[in-house]
């Protein structure tokens, strides 16, 4: 175990394997990236981002699927993926379940071959080529940017009214 990972485990004992995977150390297999881009990302964008992304009106279940870090963090129900283990992954269980239909009605349940693609993706270790930063800087939503200190408009300081307080000693 490298020193950096040992530090993470000692300082942050609650870190999970999928959270550790959020910062990849090795280059992803090009075939795995191609699979994600062709089979997984389009479904996430079309079926999931409406409720599970930074752009959603209300983030459902505390789960963001629009970033690798969001998937790694999981939601209100805990981690959603166990890389390499589709049977243990909450995401796969929810996609298969008729009672907790995802995506929810009135959308139609995902076809079996799409769920099989997600199972294959998780079995591959859930490779995700998305980076959560661009150019080394944070990406903020418009609302987050408005409240971030460096994006607030400059306000001139109040001019002192007492002349004695402005004199140099």
GROMACS .gro file of C-alpha atoms in nm:
model
  169
    1UNK     CA    1   0.000   0.000   0.000
    2UNK     CA    2   0.146   0.336  -0.098
    3UNK     CA    3   0.200   0.602   0.164
    4UNK     CA    4  -0.070   0.829   0.019
    5UNK     CA    5  -0.334   0.555   0.040
    6UNK     CA    6  -0.218   0.464   0.388
    7UNK     CA    7  -0.262   0.828   0.487
    8UNK     CA    8  -0.615   0.830   0.346
    9UNK     CA    9  -0.707   0.511   0.530
   10UNK     CA   10  -0.560   0.633   0.859
   11UNK     CA   11  -0.698   0.986   0.843
   12UNK     CA   12  -1.029   0.901   0.675
   13UNK     CA   13  -1.117   0.547   0.793
   14UNK     CA   14  -1.465   0.571   0.637
   15UNK     CA   15  -1.329   0.590   0.282
   16UNK     CA   16  -1.461   0.311   0.062
   17UNK     CA   17  -1.301   0.129  -0.229
   18UNK     CA   18  -1.517   0.314  -0.481
   19UNK     CA   19  -1.425   0.650  -0.326
   20UNK     CA   20  -1.060   0.556  -0.361
   21UNK     CA   21  -1.130   0.471  -0.725
   22UNK     CA   22  -1.258   0.826  -0.786
   23UNK     CA   23  -0.898   0.941  -0.829
   24UNK     CA   24  -0.759   0.697  -1.085
   25UNK     CA   25  -0.391   0.619  -1.064
   26UNK     CA   26  -0.361   0.419  -1.385
   27UNK     CA   27  -0.470   0.489  -1.740
   28UNK     CA   28  -0.805   0.330  -1.822
   29UNK     CA   29  -0.832   0.057  -2.083
   30UNK     CA   30  -0.939   0.221  -2.412
   31UNK     CA   31  -1.197  -0.054  -2.469
   32UNK     CA   32  -1.348   0.012  -2.126
   33UNK     CA   33  -1.364   0.385  -2.203
   34UNK     CA   34  -1.529   0.310  -2.538
   35UNK     CA   35  -1.784   0.085  -2.364
   36UNK     CA   36  -1.865   0.354  -2.107
   37UNK     CA   37  -1.901   0.624  -2.373
   38UNK     CA   38  -2.115   0.408  -2.605
   39UNK     CA   39  -2.333   0.218  -2.357
   40UNK     CA   40  -2.335   0.385  -2.014
   41UNK     CA   41  -2.296   0.762  -2.047
   42UNK     CA   42  -2.581   0.803  -2.302
   43UNK     CA   43  -2.822   0.624  -2.068
   44UNK     CA   44  -2.707   0.831  -1.770
   45UNK     CA   45  -2.758   1.152  -1.968
   46UNK     CA   46  -3.097   1.057  -2.115
   47UNK     CA   47  -3.251   0.873  -1.822
   48UNK     CA   48  -3.076   0.978  -1.499
   49UNK     CA   49  -2.943   1.335  -1.509
   50UNK     CA   50  -3.291   1.487  -1.481
   51UNK     CA   51  -3.299   1.379  -1.115
   52UNK     CA   52  -2.935   1.295  -1.037
   53UNK     CA   53  -2.713   1.578  -1.161
   54UNK     CA   54  -2.600   1.928  -1.074
   55UNK     CA   55  -2.852   2.057  -1.330
   56UNK     CA   56  -3.151   1.883  -1.168
   57UNK     CA   57  -3.407   2.105  -0.996
   58UNK     CA   58  -3.394   1.886  -0.684
   59UNK     CA   59  -3.124   1.624  -0.634
   60UNK     CA   60  -3.311   1.300  -0.564
   61UNK     CA   61  -3.172   1.064  -0.302
   62UNK     CA   62  -2.863   1.280  -0.261
   63UNK     CA   63  -2.713   1.094  -0.558
   64UNK     CA   64  -2.519   1.261  -0.839
   65UNK     CA   65  -2.452   1.049  -1.144
   66UNK     CA   66  -2.305   1.324  -1.361
   67UNK     CA   67  -1.954   1.295  -1.216
   68UNK     CA   68  -1.722   1.012  -1.122
   69UNK     CA   69  -1.692   1.162  -0.772
   70UNK     CA   70  -2.072   1.170  -0.738
   71UNK     CA   71  -2.102   0.803  -0.822
   72UNK     CA   72  -1.813   0.728  -0.587
   73UNK     CA   73  -1.972   0.919  -0.300
   74UNK     CA   74  -2.310   0.750  -0.342
   75UNK     CA   75  -2.631   0.895  -0.208
   76UNK     CA   76  -2.854   0.897   0.096
   77UNK     CA   77  -2.870   0.515   0.084
   78UNK     CA   78  -2.492   0.479   0.080
   79UNK     CA   79  -2.251   0.370  -0.195
   80UNK     CA   80  -2.420   0.274  -0.521
   81UNK     CA   81  -2.139   0.070  -0.673
   82UNK     CA   82  -1.915  -0.214  -0.565
   83UNK     CA   83  -1.668  -0.229  -0.854
   84UNK     CA   84  -1.640  -0.578  -0.996
   85UNK     CA   85  -1.950  -0.697  -0.807
   86UNK     CA   86  -2.277  -0.616  -0.986
   87UNK     CA   87  -2.481  -0.839  -0.753
   88UNK     CA   88  -2.369  -0.629  -0.453
   89UNK     CA   89  -2.415  -0.290  -0.623
   90UNK     CA   90  -2.720  -0.089  -0.519
   91UNK     CA   91  -2.740   0.071  -0.863
   92UNK     CA   92  -2.791  -0.268  -1.030
   93UNK     CA   93  -3.041  -0.378  -0.765
   94UNK     CA   94  -3.248  -0.064  -0.821
   95UNK     CA   95  -3.234  -0.096  -1.200
   96UNK     CA   96  -3.362  -0.455  -1.174
   97UNK     CA   97  -3.628  -0.387  -0.908
   98UNK     CA   98  -3.985  -0.335  -1.028
   99UNK     CA   99  -4.096  -0.171  -0.701
  100UNK     CA  100  -3.822   0.095  -0.701
  101UNK     CA  101  -3.839   0.143  -1.075
  102UNK     CA  102  -3.553   0.352  -1.209
  103UNK     CA  103  -3.608   0.565  -1.394
  104UNK     CA  104  -3.937   0.631  -1.214
  105UNK     CA  105  -4.275   0.635  -1.385
  106UNK     CA  106  -4.398   0.782  -1.618
  107UNK     CA  107  -4.069   0.692  -1.791
  108UNK     CA  108  -4.047   0.332  -1.897
  109UNK     CA  109  -3.827   0.083  -1.720
  110UNK     CA  110  -3.489   0.034  -1.883
  111UNK     CA  111  -3.478  -0.258  -2.129
  112UNK     CA  112  -3.303  -0.577  -2.019
  113UNK     CA  113  -3.011  -0.528  -2.257
  114UNK     CA  114  -2.939  -0.183  -2.106
  115UNK     CA  115  -2.945  -0.326  -1.753
  116UNK     CA  116  -2.711  -0.601  -1.879
  117UNK     CA  117  -2.476  -0.328  -2.007
  118UNK     CA  118  -2.472  -0.168  -1.661
  119UNK     CA  119  -2.402  -0.509  -1.504
  120UNK     CA  120  -2.113  -0.562  -1.747
  121UNK     CA  121  -1.980  -0.213  -1.672
  122UNK     CA  122  -1.983  -0.275  -1.295
  123UNK     CA  123  -1.825  -0.620  -1.349
  124UNK     CA  124  -1.546  -0.444  -1.545
  125UNK     CA  125  -1.476  -0.237  -1.232
  126UNK     CA  126  -1.703   0.056  -1.328
  127UNK     CA  127  -1.440   0.238  -1.536
  128UNK     CA  128  -1.535   0.603  -1.567
  129UNK     CA  129  -1.319   0.831  -1.782
  130UNK     CA  130  -1.496   1.150  -1.677
  131UNK     CA  131  -1.286   1.401  -1.494
  132UNK     CA  132  -1.452   1.614  -1.233
  133UNK     CA  133  -1.238   1.917  -1.299
  134UNK     CA  134  -1.151   2.110  -1.610
  135UNK     CA  135  -0.808   2.262  -1.641
  136UNK     CA  136  -0.740   2.188  -1.274
  137UNK     CA  137  -1.018   2.420  -1.157
  138UNK     CA  138  -1.346   2.339  -0.987
  139UNK     CA  139  -1.659   2.332  -1.196
  140UNK     CA  140  -1.940   2.518  -1.023
  141UNK     CA  141  -2.305   2.549  -1.108
  142UNK     CA  142  -2.434   2.900  -1.164
  143UNK     CA  143  -2.594   2.909  -0.816
  144UNK     CA  144  -2.273   2.784  -0.651
  145UNK     CA  145  -2.069   3.041  -0.842
  146UNK     CA  146  -2.297   3.325  -0.733
  147UNK     CA  147  -2.240   3.238  -0.367
  148UNK     CA  148  -1.864   3.171  -0.400
  149UNK     CA  149  -1.665   3.459  -0.251
  150UNK     CA  150  -1.444   3.524  -0.552
  151UNK     CA  151  -1.741   3.553  -0.788
  152UNK     CA  152  -1.930   3.810  -0.581
  153UNK     CA  153  -1.926   4.166  -0.716
  154UNK     CA  154  -1.687   4.409  -0.556
  155UNK     CA  155  -1.841   4.648  -0.306
  156UNK     CA  156  -1.661   4.971  -0.221
  157UNK     CA  157  -1.572   4.996   0.146
  158UNK     CA  158  -1.754   5.242   0.369
  159UNK     CA  159  -1.572   5.572   0.400
  160UNK     CA  160  -1.495   5.665   0.762
  161UNK     CA  161  -1.681   5.973   0.886
  162UNK     CA  162  -1.452   6.053   1.180
  163UNK     CA  163  -1.147   6.248   1.057
  164UNK     CA  164  -0.938   6.158   1.364
  165UNK     CA  165  -0.960   5.786   1.284
  166UNK     CA  166  -0.808   5.845   0.940
  167UNK     CA  167  -0.500   6.042   1.059
  168UNK     CA  168  -0.165   5.871   1.061
  169UNK     CA  169   0.018   5.871   1.391
   0.00000   0.00000   0.00000
